[in-house]
Coordinates of C-alpha atoms and ligand atoms in Angstrom, one line a residue:
Chain A
M12 CA 0.0 0.0 0.0
I13 CA 1.4 3.3 -1.1
R14 CA 0.0 6.6 0.3
M15 CA 1.0 10.1 -0.6
E16 CA -0.1 12.8 1.8
N17 CA -0.2 16.5 0.9
I18 CA 2.9 16.5 -1.3
C19 CA 4.2 19.9 -2.2
K20 CA 7.1 20.2 -4.6
S21 CA 8.7 23.2 -6.3
F22 CA 11.9 23.6 -8.2
G23 CA 13.6 26.9 -7.7
G24 CA 10.4 28.7 -6.7
R25 CA 8.3 27.1 -9.5
V26 CA 5.5 25.0 -8.0
V27 CA 5.1 21.6 -9.7
L28 CA 3.0 19.8 -7.2
D29 CA 0.7 21.5 -4.8
D30 CA -0.9 19.6 -1.9
V31 CA -1.2 16.3 -3.9
S32 CA -2.6 13.3 -1.9
L33 CA -3.1 9.9 -3.4
D34 CA -3.8 6.3 -2.2
M35 CA -2.7 3.3 -4.1
P36 CA -4.3 0.2 -2.6
E37 CA -2.6 -3.2 -2.8
G38 CA -3.1 -5.1 -6.1
E39 CA -4.6 -2.2 -8.0
T40 CA -3.4 -0.5 -11.1
L41 CA -3.6 3.3 -10.9
A42 CA -3.1 5.4 -14.0
I43 CA -1.8 8.9 -13.5
I44 CA -2.8 11.1 -16.4
G45 CA -2.2 14.8 -17.2
R46 CA -0.8 17.1 -19.7
S47 CA 2.9 17.0 -20.6
G48 CA 4.8 19.0 -17.9
S49 CA 2.0 18.6 -15.3
G50 CA 4.4 16.8 -12.9
K51 CA 3.5 13.1 -13.5
S52 CA 7.1 12.0 -13.6
V53 CA 8.0 14.2 -10.7
L54 CA 5.1 12.6 -8.7
M55 CA 6.3 9.1 -9.7
K56 CA 9.9 9.9 -8.5
H57 CA 8.5 10.8 -5.1
V58 CA 7.1 7.4 -4.6
I59 CA 10.5 5.9 -4.2
G60 CA 12.2 8.9 -2.7
L61 CA 14.2 9.9 -5.7
L62 CA 12.8 13.3 -5.1
R63 CA 12.0 14.7 -1.7
P64 CA 8.8 16.7 -1.2
N65 CA 9.1 20.2 0.3
S66 CA 6.3 19.2 2.5
G67 CA 4.0 16.2 2.9
R68 CA 5.0 12.6 3.1
V69 CA 5.1 9.3 1.3
L70 CA 4.1 6.1 3.0
V71 CA 5.1 2.7 1.6
D72 CA 3.5 -0.1 3.7
D73 CA 3.0 2.4 6.5
T74 CA 6.6 3.4 6.5
D75 CA 7.3 7.1 6.0
I76 CA 10.2 6.9 3.5
G77 CA 11.3 10.4 4.3
Q78 CA 12.1 9.3 7.9
V79 CA 14.1 6.1 7.4
S80 CA 17.8 5.6 7.0
Y81 CA 19.3 5.4 3.5
K82 CA 19.9 1.7 4.0
T83 CA 16.3 1.0 4.9
L84 CA 15.2 3.1 2.0
R85 CA 17.3 1.0 -0.4
G86 CA 15.6 -2.1 1.0
I87 CA 12.2 -0.6 0.3
R88 CA 13.2 0.4 -3.2
R89 CA 14.2 -3.2 -4.0
Q90 CA 10.5 -4.1 -3.9
F91 CA 9.9 -1.8 -6.8
G92 CA 10.4 -2.1 -10.5
V93 CA 10.7 1.2 -12.3
L94 CA 10.4 2.0 -15.9
F95 CA 11.7 5.5 -16.6
Q96 CA 10.3 7.7 -19.2
G97 CA 13.4 7.6 -21.4
G98 CA 14.2 4.0 -20.5
A99 CA 17.3 4.9 -18.6
L100 CA 19.2 1.9 -19.9
F101 CA 22.9 1.8 -18.9
D102 CA 24.6 2.8 -22.1
S103 CA 27.8 1.1 -21.1
M104 CA 26.1 -2.3 -21.3
N105 CA 24.3 -4.1 -24.1
A106 CA 20.6 -5.0 -23.9
F107 CA 21.3 -8.4 -22.3
D108 CA 23.5 -7.1 -19.6
N109 CA 21.0 -4.4 -18.8
V110 CA 18.3 -6.9 -18.1
A111 CA 20.8 -9.2 -16.3
F112 CA 22.1 -6.3 -14.2
P113 CA 19.6 -6.5 -11.3
L114 CA 19.7 -10.3 -11.4
R115 CA 23.5 -10.4 -11.1
T116 CA 23.5 -7.6 -8.5
F117 CA 20.9 -8.9 -6.2
R118 CA 20.8 -12.7 -6.7
S119 CA 23.6 -15.2 -6.8
D120 CA 22.0 -17.4 -9.5
P121 CA 24.3 -19.3 -11.9
E122 CA 24.8 -17.7 -15.3
H123 CA 22.5 -20.1 -17.1
K124 CA 19.6 -19.2 -14.9
V125 CA 20.3 -15.5 -15.4
R126 CA 20.3 -16.1 -19.1
A127 CA 17.0 -18.0 -19.0
R128 CA 15.4 -15.3 -17.0
V129 CA 16.7 -12.5 -19.2
L130 CA 15.4 -14.2 -22.4
Q131 CA 12.1 -14.8 -20.7
C132 CA 11.7 -11.1 -19.8
L133 CA 12.7 -10.0 -23.2
D134 CA 10.2 -12.3 -24.7
L135 CA 7.5 -10.9 -22.4
V136 CA 8.1 -7.5 -23.9
N137 CA 8.0 -8.9 -27.4
L138 CA 11.7 -8.6 -28.1
S139 CA 14.2 -11.2 -29.3
G140 CA 17.6 -11.0 -31.1
V141 CA 18.5 -7.6 -29.6
E142 CA 20.6 -9.1 -26.8
T143 CA 24.0 -7.8 -28.0
E144 CA 22.8 -4.4 -29.1
K145 CA 24.0 -1.3 -27.2
P146 CA 21.2 1.0 -26.1
S147 CA 22.4 3.6 -28.6
E148 CA 21.7 1.1 -31.4
L149 CA 18.1 0.5 -30.3
S150 CA 15.1 2.5 -31.4
G151 CA 13.3 4.4 -28.7
G152 CA 10.5 1.9 -28.5
M153 CA 12.9 -1.0 -28.3
A154 CA 15.0 0.7 -25.6
K155 CA 11.8 1.2 -23.6
R156 CA 10.9 -2.4 -23.8
V157 CA 14.4 -3.5 -22.8
A158 CA 14.0 -1.2 -19.9
L159 CA 10.7 -2.7 -19.0
A160 CA 12.2 -6.2 -19.2
R161 CA 14.9 -4.9 -16.7
A162 CA 12.2 -3.5 -14.4
I163 CA 10.3 -6.8 -14.1
A164 CA 13.4 -9.1 -14.0
L165 CA 13.3 -9.4 -10.2
E166 CA 9.5 -9.9 -10.0
P167 CA 8.9 -6.7 -8.0
R168 CA 5.8 -6.2 -5.8
Y169 CA 5.3 -2.7 -7.1
I170 CA 5.9 -1.5 -10.6
L171 CA 6.0 2.1 -11.7
Y172 CA 5.7 2.7 -15.4
D173 CA 6.4 6.1 -16.9
E174 CA 4.8 6.4 -20.3
P175 CA 5.2 2.7 -21.1
T176 CA 3.5 2.9 -24.5
S177 CA 4.6 6.2 -25.8
G178 CA 6.5 5.9 -29.0
L179 CA 5.4 2.3 -29.6
D180 CA 3.4 1.1 -32.6
P181 CA -0.2 0.0 -31.8
H182 CA 0.5 -3.7 -31.9
T183 CA 3.4 -3.4 -29.4
S184 CA 1.4 -1.1 -27.2
T185 CA -1.3 -3.6 -27.0
R186 CA 1.2 -6.3 -26.1
I187 CA 2.7 -4.0 -23.4
N188 CA -0.8 -3.3 -22.1
K189 CA -1.5 -7.0 -21.9
L190 CA 1.8 -7.5 -20.1
I191 CA 0.9 -4.8 -17.5
N192 CA -2.5 -6.5 -17.0
G193 CA -0.9 -10.0 -16.8
L194 CA 1.6 -8.9 -14.2
A195 CA -1.1 -7.2 -12.2
E196 CA -3.2 -10.4 -12.2
K197 CA -0.7 -13.2 -12.0
L198 CA 1.7 -11.7 -9.5
A199 CA -0.8 -9.4 -7.8
V200 CA 1.6 -6.5 -8.2
T201 CA 0.5 -2.9 -7.5
S202 CA 1.2 -0.8 -10.5
I203 CA 1.3 2.9 -11.2
V204 CA 1.1 3.8 -14.9
V205 CA 1.9 7.3 -15.9
T206 CA 0.6 7.9 -19.3
H207 CA -0.9 10.1 -22.0
D208 CA -2.4 7.2 -23.9
M209 CA -6.1 6.9 -23.0
R210 CA -6.3 3.6 -24.8
S211 CA -3.7 2.3 -22.3
V212 CA -5.6 3.8 -19.4
L213 CA -8.8 2.1 -20.4
S214 CA -7.2 -1.3 -20.9
V215 CA -5.0 -1.4 -17.7
A216 CA -6.2 0.9 -15.0
D217 CA -8.6 0.2 -12.1
R218 CA -8.4 3.8 -11.1
V219 CA -7.4 7.1 -12.6
A220 CA -5.8 10.1 -11.1
F221 CA -5.8 13.3 -13.1
L222 CA -3.1 15.9 -12.5
H223 CA -4.0 19.4 -13.6
K224 CA -2.3 22.7 -12.9
T225 CA -0.1 21.4 -10.1
R226 CA -3.1 19.8 -8.3
M227 CA -4.7 16.4 -8.1
H228 CA -7.8 17.5 -10.1
W229 CA -9.8 14.3 -10.2
V230 CA -9.4 10.7 -8.8
G231 CA -11.8 7.9 -9.5
T232 CA -12.5 4.5 -11.1
I233 CA -12.7 3.8 -14.8
G234 CA -16.5 3.6 -14.5
A235 CA -16.6 7.0 -12.8
L236 CA -14.3 8.4 -15.5
H237 CA -16.8 7.4 -18.1
R238 CA -19.6 9.0 -16.2
S239 CA -17.8 12.1 -15.1
T240 CA -19.1 15.5 -16.0
N241 CA -16.0 17.3 -14.9
K242 CA -15.3 19.5 -17.9
I243 CA -11.5 19.8 -17.7
L244 CA -11.3 16.0 -17.3
R245 CA -13.6 15.3 -20.2
D246 CA -11.7 17.7 -22.4
F247 CA -8.4 16.0 -21.6
V248 CA -9.8 12.5 -22.2
K249 CA -11.4 13.6 -25.5
A250 CA -8.2 15.3 -26.7
N251 CA -6.1 12.3 -26.0
E252 CA -8.6 9.8 -27.5
Y253 CA -8.9 11.9 -30.6
S254 CA -5.2 12.1 -31.1
I255 CA -5.0 8.4 -31.6
G256 CA -8.1 8.3 -33.7
V257 CA -8.2 4.9 -35.6
D258 CA -6.2 3.0 -33.0
V259 CA -9.1 3.2 -30.5
R260 CA -11.3 1.2 -32.7
V261 CA -8.6 -1.3 -33.6
S262 CA -7.7 -1.8 -30.0
S263 CA -11.2 -2.3 -28.8
E264 CA -11.2 -5.4 -30.8
T265 CA -7.7 -6.6 -30.0
V266 CA -7.3 -5.7 -26.4
R267 CA -10.5 -7.1 -25.1
P268 CA -10.9 -10.6 -26.5
Chain B
M2 CA 19.8 40.9 -2.2
P3 CA 18.6 37.4 -2.6
V4 CA 20.8 37.1 -5.8
L5 CA 23.9 38.3 -3.8
Q6 CA 23.0 36.0 -1.0
R7 CA 22.8 33.1 -3.3
R8 CA 26.1 34.0 -4.9
L9 CA 27.7 34.1 -1.5
M10 CA 26.1 30.8 -0.3
Q11 CA 26.9 28.9 -3.5
P12 CA 30.5 27.9 -2.6
L13 CA 29.4 26.8 0.8
F14 CA 26.5 24.9 -0.6
S15 CA 28.8 23.2 -3.1
L16 CA 31.4 22.3 -0.4
G17 CA 28.7 20.8 1.8
R18 CA 27.3 18.8 -1.0
Y19 CA 30.8 17.6 -2.0
A20 CA 31.4 16.5 1.5
L21 CA 28.1 14.6 1.7
L22 CA 28.9 13.0 -1.6
L23 CA 32.2 11.7 -0.4
T24 CA 30.7 10.5 2.9
K25 CA 28.0 8.6 1.1
G26 CA 30.6 7.1 -1.1
F27 CA 33.0 6.1 1.6
V28 CA 30.3 4.2 3.5
W29 CA 30.6 1.9 0.4
L30 CA 34.4 1.4 0.7
G31 CA 33.8 -1.8 2.6
Q32 CA 31.7 -3.4 -0.2
F33 CA 34.9 -4.3 -2.1
S34 CA 33.4 -7.3 -4.0
A35 CA 30.6 -5.0 -5.4
Y36 CA 33.0 -2.7 -7.2
R37 CA 36.1 -4.9 -7.7
K38 CA 35.5 -5.5 -11.4
D39 CA 34.7 -1.9 -12.1
L40 CA 37.8 -0.7 -10.2
V41 CA 40.0 -2.8 -12.5
A42 CA 38.2 -1.3 -15.5
Q43 CA 38.6 2.2 -14.2
C44 CA 42.3 1.7 -13.4
V45 CA 42.8 0.7 -17.0
R46 CA 40.8 3.6 -18.4
I47 CA 42.1 6.3 -16.0
G48 CA 45.6 4.9 -15.6
I49 CA 47.0 2.6 -18.3
E50 CA 45.3 4.4 -21.2
S51 CA 46.8 7.7 -20.0
I52 CA 50.4 6.5 -20.0
P53 CA 51.2 7.5 -23.6
I54 CA 50.1 11.1 -23.4
V55 CA 51.6 11.5 -19.9
A56 CA 54.9 10.0 -21.2
L57 CA 54.9 12.3 -24.2
A58 CA 54.4 15.4 -22.1
A59 CA 56.9 14.3 -19.5
A60 CA 59.6 13.6 -22.1
F61 CA 59.2 17.0 -23.6
S62 CA 59.2 18.7 -20.1
G63 CA 62.4 16.9 -19.3
A64 CA 64.0 17.9 -22.6
V65 CA 62.9 21.5 -22.5
T66 CA 63.9 22.0 -18.9
T67 CA 67.4 20.7 -19.8
V68 CA 67.8 23.0 -22.7
Q69 CA 66.4 26.0 -20.9
T70 CA 68.4 25.5 -17.7
A71 CA 71.5 25.3 -19.8
Y72 CA 70.5 28.6 -21.5
Q73 CA 70.0 30.3 -18.2
L74 CA 73.3 29.1 -16.7
V75 CA 75.7 31.1 -18.7
S76 CA 78.3 31.6 -16.1
P77 CA 81.5 29.6 -16.6
F78 CA 81.8 29.2 -12.8
I79 CA 78.8 27.0 -12.5
P80 CA 79.5 23.4 -13.4
S81 CA 77.2 22.1 -16.1
A82 CA 76.4 19.1 -13.9
V83 CA 74.0 21.5 -12.1
I84 CA 71.8 21.1 -15.1
G85 CA 71.2 17.4 -14.3
A86 CA 70.5 18.4 -10.7
V87 CA 68.0 21.0 -11.6
V88 CA 66.2 18.9 -14.2
V89 CA 65.8 15.8 -12.1
Q90 CA 64.8 17.7 -9.0
S91 CA 62.2 19.7 -10.9
L92 CA 60.8 16.6 -12.3
I93 CA 60.6 14.8 -9.0
L94 CA 59.4 17.7 -6.9
E95 CA 57.1 19.5 -9.3
L96 CA 56.9 18.8 -13.0
G97 CA 56.2 15.0 -12.8
A98 CA 53.1 15.5 -10.7
V99 CA 51.9 18.7 -12.0
V100 CA 52.2 17.9 -15.7
T101 CA 50.5 14.6 -15.1
G102 CA 47.9 16.4 -13.1
F103 CA 47.0 18.9 -15.8
I104 CA 46.9 16.3 -18.5
L105 CA 44.6 14.1 -16.4
A106 CA 42.4 17.0 -15.4
G107 CA 41.6 17.3 -19.1
R108 CA 41.7 13.7 -20.1
V109 CA 40.2 11.9 -17.1
G110 CA 38.3 14.7 -15.4
A111 CA 36.4 15.6 -18.5
R112 CA 35.6 12.0 -19.3
I113 CA 34.4 11.2 -15.8
A114 CA 32.1 14.3 -15.7
A115 CA 30.7 13.6 -19.2
E116 CA 30.1 10.0 -18.3
L117 CA 28.3 10.7 -15.0
G118 CA 26.6 13.8 -16.3
T119 CA 25.1 11.8 -19.1
M120 CA 24.0 9.2 -16.7
R121 CA 22.4 11.8 -14.6
V122 CA 20.4 13.6 -17.3
T123 CA 19.2 10.3 -18.8
D124 CA 18.0 9.0 -15.5
Q125 CA 20.5 6.2 -15.3
I126 CA 21.7 7.4 -11.9
D127 CA 18.0 7.4 -10.7
A128 CA 17.7 3.9 -12.2
L129 CA 20.6 2.7 -10.1
E130 CA 19.0 4.3 -7.0
A131 CA 15.6 2.9 -7.8
M132 CA 17.0 -0.6 -7.9
G133 CA 18.1 -0.1 -4.3
L134 CA 21.8 0.5 -5.1
N135 CA 24.0 3.2 -3.5
S136 CA 24.7 5.0 -6.8
V137 CA 27.4 7.2 -5.2
G138 CA 29.3 4.2 -4.0
Y139 CA 28.7 2.3 -7.1
L140 CA 29.8 5.0 -9.5
I141 CA 32.2 7.2 -7.5
V142 CA 34.2 4.9 -5.3
P143 CA 35.8 2.9 -8.1
R144 CA 36.7 6.1 -10.0
I145 CA 38.3 7.9 -7.1
L146 CA 40.1 4.8 -5.9
A147 CA 41.4 4.2 -9.4
G148 CA 42.7 7.8 -9.5
V149 CA 44.4 7.5 -6.1
I150 CA 46.0 4.1 -7.1
M151 CA 47.0 5.0 -10.6
F152 CA 48.2 8.5 -10.2
P153 CA 51.4 7.5 -8.4
V154 CA 52.0 5.0 -11.1
L155 CA 51.7 7.7 -13.7
Y156 CA 53.9 10.0 -11.7
V157 CA 56.7 7.5 -11.6
S158 CA 56.4 6.9 -15.3
A159 CA 56.3 10.7 -15.9
V160 CA 59.5 11.2 -13.9
S161 CA 61.3 8.3 -15.5
V162 CA 60.4 9.3 -19.0
G163 CA 61.1 13.0 -18.1
V164 CA 64.6 12.1 -16.9
A165 CA 65.2 10.1 -20.1
G166 CA 64.0 13.0 -22.1
G167 CA 66.4 15.3 -20.3
L168 CA 69.3 12.9 -20.9
L169 CA 68.4 12.6 -24.6
A170 CA 68.3 16.4 -24.9
A171 CA 71.7 16.5 -23.2
A172 CA 73.0 14.0 -25.7
A173 CA 71.5 15.7 -28.7
T174 CA 72.7 19.1 -27.8
D175 CA 76.2 19.9 -26.4
V176 CA 75.0 21.9 -23.4
V177 CA 76.0 19.1 -21.0
T178 CA 77.3 15.6 -21.4
M179 CA 75.2 12.7 -20.2
A180 CA 77.9 11.8 -17.7
E181 CA 77.7 15.3 -16.1
F182 CA 74.0 15.2 -16.2
V183 CA 73.9 11.9 -14.2
Q184 CA 76.6 13.1 -11.8
G185 CA 74.6 16.3 -11.1
A186 CA 71.5 14.4 -10.5
R187 CA 73.2 11.9 -8.1
E188 CA 74.9 14.6 -6.0
S189 CA 71.9 16.6 -5.5
Y190 CA 69.5 13.8 -4.8
L191 CA 67.1 14.5 -1.9
L192 CA 65.8 11.5 -0.1
F193 CA 62.4 13.2 0.6
G194 CA 61.9 14.2 -3.1
P195 CA 60.2 11.1 -4.4
T196 CA 58.1 10.7 -1.2
F197 CA 56.9 14.3 -1.6
G198 CA 56.1 13.7 -5.3
L199 CA 54.2 10.5 -4.5
I200 CA 52.2 12.2 -1.8
K201 CA 51.4 15.0 -4.3
S202 CA 50.4 12.5 -6.9
V203 CA 48.0 10.8 -4.5
V204 CA 46.4 14.1 -3.6
F205 CA 46.1 15.2 -7.2
G206 CA 44.5 11.9 -8.2
F207 CA 42.0 12.4 -5.4
V208 CA 41.4 16.0 -6.3
I209 CA 40.8 15.4 -10.0
T210 CA 38.6 12.3 -9.7
S211 CA 36.5 13.6 -6.8
I212 CA 35.9 17.0 -8.3
S213 CA 34.9 15.5 -11.7
C214 CA 32.7 12.9 -10.0
Y215 CA 31.0 15.8 -8.1
M216 CA 30.5 17.8 -11.3
G217 CA 29.2 14.9 -13.2
Y218 CA 26.9 13.5 -10.5
F219 CA 25.1 16.8 -9.9
T220 CA 24.7 17.7 -13.6
E221 CA 21.5 19.5 -14.4
G222 CA 19.9 20.6 -17.6
G223 CA 20.2 18.0 -20.4
A224 CA 23.0 17.8 -23.0
E225 CA 23.9 21.5 -22.4
G226 CA 24.4 20.8 -18.7
V227 CA 26.7 17.8 -19.5
G228 CA 28.8 20.1 -21.6
R229 CA 29.0 22.7 -18.8
S230 CA 29.9 20.0 -16.2
T231 CA 32.6 18.6 -18.5
T232 CA 34.4 21.9 -19.0
Q233 CA 34.0 22.9 -15.4
A234 CA 35.4 19.6 -14.2
A235 CA 38.6 20.2 -16.2
V236 CA 38.9 23.8 -15.2
I237 CA 38.1 23.4 -11.5
S238 CA 40.4 20.4 -11.2
C239 CA 43.3 22.4 -12.6
V240 CA 42.6 25.3 -10.2
F241 CA 42.6 22.9 -7.2
I242 CA 45.7 21.1 -8.5
L243 CA 47.5 24.5 -8.3
I244 CA 46.0 25.3 -4.8
S245 CA 46.9 21.9 -3.4
D246 CA 50.3 22.0 -5.0
F247 CA 51.0 25.2 -3.2
M248 CA 49.6 24.0 0.1
L249 CA 51.6 20.8 0.1
A250 CA 54.8 22.7 -0.6
V251 CA 54.1 24.9 2.3
L252 CA 53.1 22.1 4.6
L253 CA 55.7 19.4 3.7
L254 CA 58.8 21.2 2.5
Ligands
ADP306 N1 15.0 18.0 -11.5 C1 14.2 19.1 -11.9 N2 14.6 20.3 -11.7 C2 13.9 21.4 -12.1 N3 12.7 21.2 -12.7 C3 12.2 20.0 -12.9 C4 12.9 18.9 -12.5 N4 12.2 17.8 -12.9 C5 11.1 18.2 -13.4 N5 11.0 19.6 -13.4 C6 10.0 20.4 -14.0 O1 8.7 19.9 -13.4 C7 7.7 20.0 -14.3 C8 7.0 18.7 -14.5 O2 7.9 17.7 -15.1 P1 7.5 16.2 -15.3 O3 7.0 15.6 -14.1 O4 8.6 15.6 -16.0 O5 6.2 16.4 -16.3 P2 5.4 15.2 -17.0 O6 4.0 15.3 -16.4 O7 5.4 15.5 -18.5 O8 6.1 13.9 -16.6 C9 8.3 20.4 -15.7 O9 8.0 21.7 -15.9 C10 9.8 20.2 -15.4 O10 10.5 21.2 -16.1
MG307 MG1 7.0 12.6 -17.7

């Protein structure tokens, strides 16, 4: 269970988050939506203490992560898998070693087990044959999927996805959405999906949180989202459905079997 | 007023953050097995790969010092063996370490800052942290240790090659014979010289790598920020080489 209480954050006097509170119950998938630059990535980084709030606190399983020692915090972070917006692959290593990195660092499995797990994770994100490529040789979408494979390699309890489907073709997006759903159901992980992509929101999220103008403007279930009469929310949803036009109809057939 | 205040506080803020960074790294010193492999790699990149350029610079410093000292000692009453003494002493006490330091500030300092800066602005450092690793220990400890270990090695090579360069210059010109050069060097040999030079080289190795790590680790503002950190790492390292050079001379000589 992750709980954010009254988070305020500003950078050099510019307010990015103003009094943002949010609950993320165990086993749920929460989508955080909002315009580009509305502070979604900043909010996500607060969850694991990569950024510290100016005021307010973040609780992970009832532990205030702002109050614990660095060592304890690192222990808490190990329960998380994080997909960064740009992938954040280590560019000194090839794709295989990137995915193997957490396995080699935190487990003492023999190399053939590591190899099997890496290939399995790459297969889950619909990639094969890229093992020896360096991140600079991968396309943006491929790098993102390698990064996702790395994030799930250690079977984390919590997964944070920052724009998991941006820059991917519709087919791969669908596959990633299915993967997010699969992980949520099979391993009962709690997920936070930061995204623009309303199609992704509709296919993975249990609940939606809408950041607007530094504030948490609206929070509710997918059902409530459909029924909502909040004008700003409706406009946002419409704008982001519209921008992917045809894909919405294609996906409604492929995502929901 | 707030601008002035910030200007005045900035060096203090930097110093505090630098100290915190080092503290956070040194907690990690005990985790030797975690960074052993990287330490070896960094020793190769920071140390071994720098040998050619350091040797080149040292050879020319030795040769130039020989020729210039000869040019300055025009009096017939001063034996030309003094040239050997001056050249070898300068190399051991000052040139060996400082020339190496300046070259590494450019070569190693800029590289470290660019590497870590890129990792910062592309979230790779955050990715390490998010996995539950001590990113400071993981990235900085092997680089600083490699600097502290390899710098004395480079210093010794620089002095050796520099003396050889001086000898060659002596042989190539007729300002001093090689025998006189060696004789002068022997007679003036100070026991503390090499120790002083080695201490200096350890300090310089630490100064360059730690400053560059700091600049890289706290890079802000995308590709432009990486460029800024890279230049600053080289420049600030050079400034602190000069400052620590002076302070060591005052303290130890
Ligand atoms: N480390 C930082 N320093 C200064 N400003 C930042 C930093 N990180 C994010 N910001 C600013 O915070 C705002 C929100 O950024 P972000 O969370 O990345 O938006 P998004 O919702 O698109 O993910 C942006 O205006 C960005 O410039
Ligand atoms: Mg973002």
